[in-house]
Coordinates of C-alpha atoms and ligand atoms in Angstrom, one line a residue:
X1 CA -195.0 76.7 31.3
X2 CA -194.3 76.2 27.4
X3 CA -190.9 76.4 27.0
X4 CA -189.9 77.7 23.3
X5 CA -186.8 76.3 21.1
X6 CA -185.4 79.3 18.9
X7 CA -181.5 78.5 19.1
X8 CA -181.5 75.4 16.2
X9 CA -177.9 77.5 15.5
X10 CA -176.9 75.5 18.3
X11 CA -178.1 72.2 18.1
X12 CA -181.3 70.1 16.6
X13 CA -182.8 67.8 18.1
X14 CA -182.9 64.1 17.0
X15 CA -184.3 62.9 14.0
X16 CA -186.5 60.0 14.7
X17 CA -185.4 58.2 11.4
X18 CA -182.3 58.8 12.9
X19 CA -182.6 57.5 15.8
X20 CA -184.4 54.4 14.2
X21 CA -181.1 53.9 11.8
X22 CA -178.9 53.9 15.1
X23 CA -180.7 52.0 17.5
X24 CA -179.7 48.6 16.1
X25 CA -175.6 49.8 16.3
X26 CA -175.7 50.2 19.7
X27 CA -176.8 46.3 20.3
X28 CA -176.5 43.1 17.5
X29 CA -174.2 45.2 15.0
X30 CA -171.3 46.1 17.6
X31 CA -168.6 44.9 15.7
X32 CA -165.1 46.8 15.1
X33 CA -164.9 47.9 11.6
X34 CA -161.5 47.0 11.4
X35 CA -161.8 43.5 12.4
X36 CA -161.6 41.0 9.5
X37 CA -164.4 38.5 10.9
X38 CA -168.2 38.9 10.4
X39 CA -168.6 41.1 13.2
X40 CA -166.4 43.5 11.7
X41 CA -167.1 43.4 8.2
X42 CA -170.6 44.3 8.8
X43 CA -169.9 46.9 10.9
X44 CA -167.4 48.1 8.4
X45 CA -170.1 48.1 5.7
X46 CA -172.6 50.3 7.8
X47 CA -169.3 52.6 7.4
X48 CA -169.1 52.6 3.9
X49 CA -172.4 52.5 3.3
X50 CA -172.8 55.7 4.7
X51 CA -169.5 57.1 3.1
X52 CA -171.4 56.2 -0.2
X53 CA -174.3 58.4 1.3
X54 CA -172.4 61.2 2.2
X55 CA -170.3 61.5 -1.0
X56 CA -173.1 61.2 -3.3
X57 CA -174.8 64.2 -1.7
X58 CA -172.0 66.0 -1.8
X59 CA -171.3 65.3 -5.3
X60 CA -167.6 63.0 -4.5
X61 CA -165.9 60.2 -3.9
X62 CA -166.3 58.1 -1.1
X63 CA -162.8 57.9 -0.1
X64 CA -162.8 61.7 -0.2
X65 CA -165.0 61.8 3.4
X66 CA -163.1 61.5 6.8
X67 CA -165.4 60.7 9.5
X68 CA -164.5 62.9 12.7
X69 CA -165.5 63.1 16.2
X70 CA -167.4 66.5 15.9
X71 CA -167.3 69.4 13.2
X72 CA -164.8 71.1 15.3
X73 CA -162.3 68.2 14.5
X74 CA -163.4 68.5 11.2
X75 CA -162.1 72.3 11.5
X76 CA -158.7 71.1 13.1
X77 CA -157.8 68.3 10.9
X78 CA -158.0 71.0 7.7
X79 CA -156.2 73.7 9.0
X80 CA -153.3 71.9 10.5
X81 CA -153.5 69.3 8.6
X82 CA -152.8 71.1 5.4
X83 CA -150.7 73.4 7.3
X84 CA -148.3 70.9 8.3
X85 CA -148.6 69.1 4.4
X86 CA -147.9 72.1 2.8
X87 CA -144.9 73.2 4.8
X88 CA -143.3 70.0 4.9
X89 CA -143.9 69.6 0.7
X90 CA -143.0 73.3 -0.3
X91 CA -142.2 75.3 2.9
X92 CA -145.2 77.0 2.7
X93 CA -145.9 79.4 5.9
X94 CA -148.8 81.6 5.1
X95 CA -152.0 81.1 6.7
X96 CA -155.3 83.0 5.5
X97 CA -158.6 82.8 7.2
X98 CA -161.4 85.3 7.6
X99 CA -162.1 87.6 10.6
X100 CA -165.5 85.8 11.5
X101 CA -164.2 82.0 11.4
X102 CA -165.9 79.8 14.1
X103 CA -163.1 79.6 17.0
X104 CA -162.4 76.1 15.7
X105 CA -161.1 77.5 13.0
X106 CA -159.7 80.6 14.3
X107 CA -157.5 79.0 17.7
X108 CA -156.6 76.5 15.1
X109 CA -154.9 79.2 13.1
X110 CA -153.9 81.1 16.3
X111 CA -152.4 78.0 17.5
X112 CA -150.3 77.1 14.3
X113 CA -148.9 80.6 14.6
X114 CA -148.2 80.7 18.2
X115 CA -146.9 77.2 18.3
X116 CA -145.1 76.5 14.9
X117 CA -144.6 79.7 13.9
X118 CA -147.0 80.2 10.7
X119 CA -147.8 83.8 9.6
X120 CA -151.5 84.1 10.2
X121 CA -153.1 87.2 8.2
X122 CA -156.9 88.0 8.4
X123 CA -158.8 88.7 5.5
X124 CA -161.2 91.9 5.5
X125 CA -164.9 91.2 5.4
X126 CA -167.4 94.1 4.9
X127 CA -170.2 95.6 7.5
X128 CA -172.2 91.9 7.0
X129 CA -168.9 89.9 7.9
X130 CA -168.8 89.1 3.5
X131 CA -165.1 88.3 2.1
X132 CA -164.3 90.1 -0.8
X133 CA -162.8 87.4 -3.2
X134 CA -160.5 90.3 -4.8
X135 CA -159.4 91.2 -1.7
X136 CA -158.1 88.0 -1.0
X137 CA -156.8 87.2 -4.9
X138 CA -154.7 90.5 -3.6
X139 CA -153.5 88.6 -0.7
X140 CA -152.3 85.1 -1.5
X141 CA -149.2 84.1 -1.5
X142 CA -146.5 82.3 -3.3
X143 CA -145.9 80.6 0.1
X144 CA -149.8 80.4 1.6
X145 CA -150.4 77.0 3.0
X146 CA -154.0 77.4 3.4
X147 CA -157.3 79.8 3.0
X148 CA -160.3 78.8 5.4
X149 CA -163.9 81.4 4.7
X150 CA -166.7 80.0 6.9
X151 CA -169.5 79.2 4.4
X152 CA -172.6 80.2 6.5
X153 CA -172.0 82.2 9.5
X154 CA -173.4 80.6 12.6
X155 CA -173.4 84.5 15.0
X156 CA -174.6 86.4 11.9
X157 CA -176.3 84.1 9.6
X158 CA -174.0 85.6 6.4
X159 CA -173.1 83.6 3.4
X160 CA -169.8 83.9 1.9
X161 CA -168.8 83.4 -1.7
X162 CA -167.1 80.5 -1.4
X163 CA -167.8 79.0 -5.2
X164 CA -165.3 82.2 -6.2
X165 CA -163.2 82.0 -3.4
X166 CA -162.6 78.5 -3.7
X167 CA -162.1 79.0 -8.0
X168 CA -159.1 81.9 -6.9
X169 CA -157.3 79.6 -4.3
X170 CA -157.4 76.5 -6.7
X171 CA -156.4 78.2 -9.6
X172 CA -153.5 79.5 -7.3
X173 CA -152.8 76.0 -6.5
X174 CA -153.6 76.7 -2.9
X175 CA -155.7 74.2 -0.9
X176 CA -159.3 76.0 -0.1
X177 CA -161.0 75.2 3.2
X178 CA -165.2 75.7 4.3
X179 CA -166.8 75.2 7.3
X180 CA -170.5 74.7 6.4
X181 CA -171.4 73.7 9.5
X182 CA -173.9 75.9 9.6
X183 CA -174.3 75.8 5.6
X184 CA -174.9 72.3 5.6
X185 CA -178.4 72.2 7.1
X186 CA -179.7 74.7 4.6
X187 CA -177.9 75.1 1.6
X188 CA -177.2 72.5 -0.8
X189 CA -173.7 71.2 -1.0
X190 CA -172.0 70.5 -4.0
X191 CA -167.8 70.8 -3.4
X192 CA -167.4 71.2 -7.1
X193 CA -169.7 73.9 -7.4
X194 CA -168.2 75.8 -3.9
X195 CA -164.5 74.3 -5.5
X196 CA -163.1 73.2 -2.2
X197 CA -160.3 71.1 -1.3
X198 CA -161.4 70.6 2.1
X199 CA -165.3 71.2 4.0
X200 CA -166.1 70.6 7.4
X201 CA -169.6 69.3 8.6
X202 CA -171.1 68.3 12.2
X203 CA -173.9 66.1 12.1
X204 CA -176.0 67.6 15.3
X205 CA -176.7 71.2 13.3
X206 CA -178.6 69.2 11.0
X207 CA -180.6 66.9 12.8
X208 CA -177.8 64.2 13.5
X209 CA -176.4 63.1 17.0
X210 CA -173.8 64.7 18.6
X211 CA -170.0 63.8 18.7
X212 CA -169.9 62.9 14.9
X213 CA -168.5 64.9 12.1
X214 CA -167.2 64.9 8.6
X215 CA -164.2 66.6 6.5
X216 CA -164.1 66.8 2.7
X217 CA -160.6 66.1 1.7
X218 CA -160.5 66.5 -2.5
X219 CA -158.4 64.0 -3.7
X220 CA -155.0 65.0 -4.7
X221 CA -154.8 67.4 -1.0
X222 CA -151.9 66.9 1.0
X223 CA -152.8 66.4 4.4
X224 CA -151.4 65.4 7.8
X225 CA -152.6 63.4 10.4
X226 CA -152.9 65.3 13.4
X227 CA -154.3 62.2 15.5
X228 CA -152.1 59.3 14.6
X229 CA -152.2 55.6 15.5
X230 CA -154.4 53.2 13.7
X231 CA -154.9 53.5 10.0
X232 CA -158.5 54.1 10.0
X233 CA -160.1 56.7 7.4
X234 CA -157.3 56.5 5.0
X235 CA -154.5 56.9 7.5
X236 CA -156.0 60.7 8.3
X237 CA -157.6 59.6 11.7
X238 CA -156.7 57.3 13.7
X239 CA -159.4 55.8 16.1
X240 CA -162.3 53.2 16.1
X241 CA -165.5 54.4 13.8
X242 CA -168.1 55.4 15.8
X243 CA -170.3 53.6 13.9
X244 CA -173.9 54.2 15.4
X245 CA -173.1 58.0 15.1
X246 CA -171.9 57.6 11.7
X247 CA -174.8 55.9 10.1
X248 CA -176.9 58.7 12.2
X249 CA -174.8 61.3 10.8
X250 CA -175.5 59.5 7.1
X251 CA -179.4 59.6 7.6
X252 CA -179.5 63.0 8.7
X253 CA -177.7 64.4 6.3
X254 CA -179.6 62.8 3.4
X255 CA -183.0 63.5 5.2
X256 CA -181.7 67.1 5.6
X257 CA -180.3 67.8 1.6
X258 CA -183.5 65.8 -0.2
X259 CA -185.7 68.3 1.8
X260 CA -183.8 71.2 1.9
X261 CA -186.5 73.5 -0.6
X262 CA -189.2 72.6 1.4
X263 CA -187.5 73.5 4.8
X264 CA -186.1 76.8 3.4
X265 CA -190.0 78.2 2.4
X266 CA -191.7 77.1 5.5
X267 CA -188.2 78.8 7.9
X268 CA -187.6 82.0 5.3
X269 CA -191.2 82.9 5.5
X270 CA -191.0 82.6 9.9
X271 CA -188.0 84.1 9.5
X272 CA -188.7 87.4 7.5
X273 CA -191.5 87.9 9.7
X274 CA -189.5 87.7 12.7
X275 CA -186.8 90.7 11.0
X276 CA -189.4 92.8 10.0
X277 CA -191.8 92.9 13.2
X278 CA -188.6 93.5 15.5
X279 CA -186.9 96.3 13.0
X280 CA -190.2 97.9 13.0
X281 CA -191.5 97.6 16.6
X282 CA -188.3 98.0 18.6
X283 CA -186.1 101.3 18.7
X284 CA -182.4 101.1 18.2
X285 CA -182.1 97.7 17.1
X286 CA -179.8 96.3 13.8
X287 CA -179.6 93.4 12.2
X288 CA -176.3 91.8 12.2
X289 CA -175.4 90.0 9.4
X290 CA -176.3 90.1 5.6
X291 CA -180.2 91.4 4.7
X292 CA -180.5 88.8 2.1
X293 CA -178.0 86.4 1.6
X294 CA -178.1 84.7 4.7
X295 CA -179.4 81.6 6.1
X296 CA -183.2 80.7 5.6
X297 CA -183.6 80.6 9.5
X298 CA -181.5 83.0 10.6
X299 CA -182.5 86.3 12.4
X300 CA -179.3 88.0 14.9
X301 CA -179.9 91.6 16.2
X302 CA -178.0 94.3 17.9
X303 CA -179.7 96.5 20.6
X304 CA -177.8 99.6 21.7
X305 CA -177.6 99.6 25.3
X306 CA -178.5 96.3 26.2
X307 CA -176.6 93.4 27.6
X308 CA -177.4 90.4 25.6
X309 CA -176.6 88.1 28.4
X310 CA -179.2 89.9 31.0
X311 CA -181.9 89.8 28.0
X312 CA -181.0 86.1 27.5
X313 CA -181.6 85.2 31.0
X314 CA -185.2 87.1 30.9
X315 CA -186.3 85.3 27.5
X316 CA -184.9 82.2 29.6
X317 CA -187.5 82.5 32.3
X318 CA -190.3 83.3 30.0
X319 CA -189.8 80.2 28.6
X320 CA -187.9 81.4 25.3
X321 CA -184.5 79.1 24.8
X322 CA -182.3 82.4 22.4
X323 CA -178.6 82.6 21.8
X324 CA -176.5 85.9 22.0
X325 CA -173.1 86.7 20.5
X326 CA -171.1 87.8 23.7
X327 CA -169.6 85.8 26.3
X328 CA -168.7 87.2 29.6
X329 CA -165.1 85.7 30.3
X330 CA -164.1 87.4 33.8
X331 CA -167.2 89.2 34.7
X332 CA -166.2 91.9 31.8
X333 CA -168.8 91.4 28.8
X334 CA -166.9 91.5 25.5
X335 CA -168.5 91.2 22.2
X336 CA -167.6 88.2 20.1
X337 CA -164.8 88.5 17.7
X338 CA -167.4 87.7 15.1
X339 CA -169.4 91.3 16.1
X340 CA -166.6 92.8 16.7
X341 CA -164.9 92.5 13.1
X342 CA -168.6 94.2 11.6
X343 CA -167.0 97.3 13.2
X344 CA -169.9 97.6 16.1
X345 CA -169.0 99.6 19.0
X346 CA -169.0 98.5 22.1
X347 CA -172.5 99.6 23.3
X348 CA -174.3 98.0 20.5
X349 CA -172.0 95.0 20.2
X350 CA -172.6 93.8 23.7
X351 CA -176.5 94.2 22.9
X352 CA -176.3 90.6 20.8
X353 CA -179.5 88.5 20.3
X354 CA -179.5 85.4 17.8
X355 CA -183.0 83.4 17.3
X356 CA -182.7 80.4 14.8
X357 CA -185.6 78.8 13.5
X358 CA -186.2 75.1 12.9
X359 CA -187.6 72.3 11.7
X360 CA -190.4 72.0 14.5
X361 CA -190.7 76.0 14.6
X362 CA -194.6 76.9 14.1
X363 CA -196.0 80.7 13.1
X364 CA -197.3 80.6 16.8
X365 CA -193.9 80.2 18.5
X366 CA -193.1 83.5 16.6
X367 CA -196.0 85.1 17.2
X368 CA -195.5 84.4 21.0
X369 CA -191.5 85.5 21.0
X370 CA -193.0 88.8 19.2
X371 CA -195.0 89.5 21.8
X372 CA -192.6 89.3 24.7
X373 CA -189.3 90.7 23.1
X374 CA -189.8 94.5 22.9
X375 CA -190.8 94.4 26.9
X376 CA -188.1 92.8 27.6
X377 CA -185.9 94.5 25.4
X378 CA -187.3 98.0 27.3
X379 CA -186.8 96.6 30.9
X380 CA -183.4 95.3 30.1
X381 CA -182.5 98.8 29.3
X382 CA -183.4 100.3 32.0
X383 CA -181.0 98.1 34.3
X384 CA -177.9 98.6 32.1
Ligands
LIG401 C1 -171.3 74.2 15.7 C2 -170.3 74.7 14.8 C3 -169.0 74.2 14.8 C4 -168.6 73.1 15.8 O1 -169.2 71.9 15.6 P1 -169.3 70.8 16.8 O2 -169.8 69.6 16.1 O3 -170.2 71.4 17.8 O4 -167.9 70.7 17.3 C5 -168.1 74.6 13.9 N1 -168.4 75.6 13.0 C6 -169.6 76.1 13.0 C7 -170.0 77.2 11.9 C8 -170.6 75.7 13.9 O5 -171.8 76.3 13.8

């Protein structure tokens, strides 16, 4: 049986330019960065080099990129990290995020409050999971520590406005967190234009391996450690480069940004099709997530009445690899927090389906996902 990739939300695979720029890390070039000899200065110039990669795609300084262990770390090392800063500099105790944060961000934030005793506040977002940047001008703070609005939203496919966002929190002297996790692979990223002090990436969303991630720290942004030990990356995370990973995550992200107009015609053209055919063709069925500004290869429905776990498993054995937006913690389906903050009840909320497109997606694969989807969308509601 073919067996059908539609969940690139989740992971990509492999470049295999990327894997090329990797392979010779794992053998000759093992050195410690932080050694002084030979060994170590050349892996410590793989490093940099791609620092210098990284920060010229983003449009910064290459002592302004941590490397992390994952984009989640990324997300952990902002919020608490500028937390921590800015209530040790000016007793700041206010913590803003969105509603429809990735839970990296979110148990972060949950965690600072529970633990240390932050004031977390949730911003409103509109039907399409969207942050209002007046609404949030209306509710900074003297004492806020930190704002955090997901830039592309990997349940919903949304894009925030994180350029105005990010010009409100600076201007308030309030350090600005984004994870473009999701963004990253699609959108170019440029942290002047989106004015953040702080942006997470993960280098397997785009191409990249696994286990390797970056944060965007803008010079001038106070930020603590929150794994200490060694001085490596500036003193903000302590820990030996993974330097094959890094110099994966490097080449994947440049691969990714120089092609990025190219990728978004050939994925928004699959895409649209793929929206259009199931809003016709299928009764009771939404979109979730903004109708326009949202990622090129990003299409996430609601179906009343149907539970988006059963009609995962059915794609599953026709050979079609989907995601879905609710997660069944102790045999009660709940719909994601992310769903859940669009105001969806209950019966559509649990109906979740998300298909992302990719790089190796073909007109074919969506012809063939088109022609299964509204069967099994009709048999799954007949069990629920
Ligand atoms: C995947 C993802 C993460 C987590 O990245 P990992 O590298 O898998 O830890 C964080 N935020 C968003 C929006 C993501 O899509």
């Amino acid at each position: 049986m073919k067996h059908i990739y539609l969940d690139y939300a989740a992971t990509t695979p492999l470049h295999p330019q990327v894997l090329e720029a990797m392979l010779p890390y794992f053998s000759g070039e093992f050195g410690n960065p932080s050694s002084v000899h030979h060994y170590g200065q050349r892996a410590d110039h793989a490093v940099e080099l791609a620092r210098e990669t990284i920060a010229a795609q983003l449009g910064c300084q290459p002592h302004e990129i941590i490397f992390t262990s994952c984009g989640s770390e990324s997300d952990n090392l902002a919020l608490r990290g500028a937390a921590w800063a800015a209530r040790e500099q000016r007793g700041a105790n206010h913590i803003l995020i969105s509603p429809v944060e990735h839970h990296a961000v979110s148990q972060t934030a949950e965690q600072l409050a529970a633990l240390f005793d932050f004031d977390l506040e949730y911003l409103p977002v509109d039907e399409y999971g969207r942050v209002n940047p007046a609404e949030l001008a209306q509710r900074l703070r003297r004492d806020t520590a930190i704002v955090s609005v997901i830039h592309a939203n990997n349940e919903i496919g949304t894009l925030n406005p994180v350029a105005e966002i990010g010009a409100i929190c600076r201007q308030r002297g309030v350090a600005v967190h984004s994870d473009s996790v999701q963004g990253a692979a699609h959108l170019p990223i440029d942290v002047n234009t989106l004015n953040v002090d702080l942006l997470s990436l993960g280098a397997h969303k785009f191409y990249g391996p696994k286990g390797v991630g970056a944060l965007y720290v803008r010079q001038g942004t106070r930020l603590h450690p929150s794994q200490t030990g060694g001085s490596q990356e500036f003193g903000l995370r302590a820990g030996t480069q993974n330097v094959p990973y890094i110099v994966g995550m490097a080449e994947a992200f440049k691969l990714t940004q120089d092609h990025l107009d190219a990728h978004k015609a050939h994925l928004s053209s699959l895409r649209d099709h793929l929206i259009g055919t199931i809003l016709e063709e299928i009764p009771d069925v939404r979109l979730t997530g903004h109708p326009v500004e949202r990622l090129p290869n990003h299409a996430s429905f609601v179906f009343e009445g149907v539970d988006g776990n059963h009609l995962l498993m059915m794609l599953d054995v026709e050979g079609f690899a989907c995601s879905s937006g609710s997660a069944c913690k102790t045999g009660y389906p709940e719909p994601s927090s992310v769903l859940s903050a669009l105001g969806l009840s209950h019966s559509w909320g649990l109906g979740s389906l998300r298909v992302t497109l990719g790089q190796h997606s073909t007109a074919e694969d969506v012809t063939a996902f088109l022609a299964v989807l509204p069967r099994l969308v009709e048999q799954s509601r007949k069990i629920i």
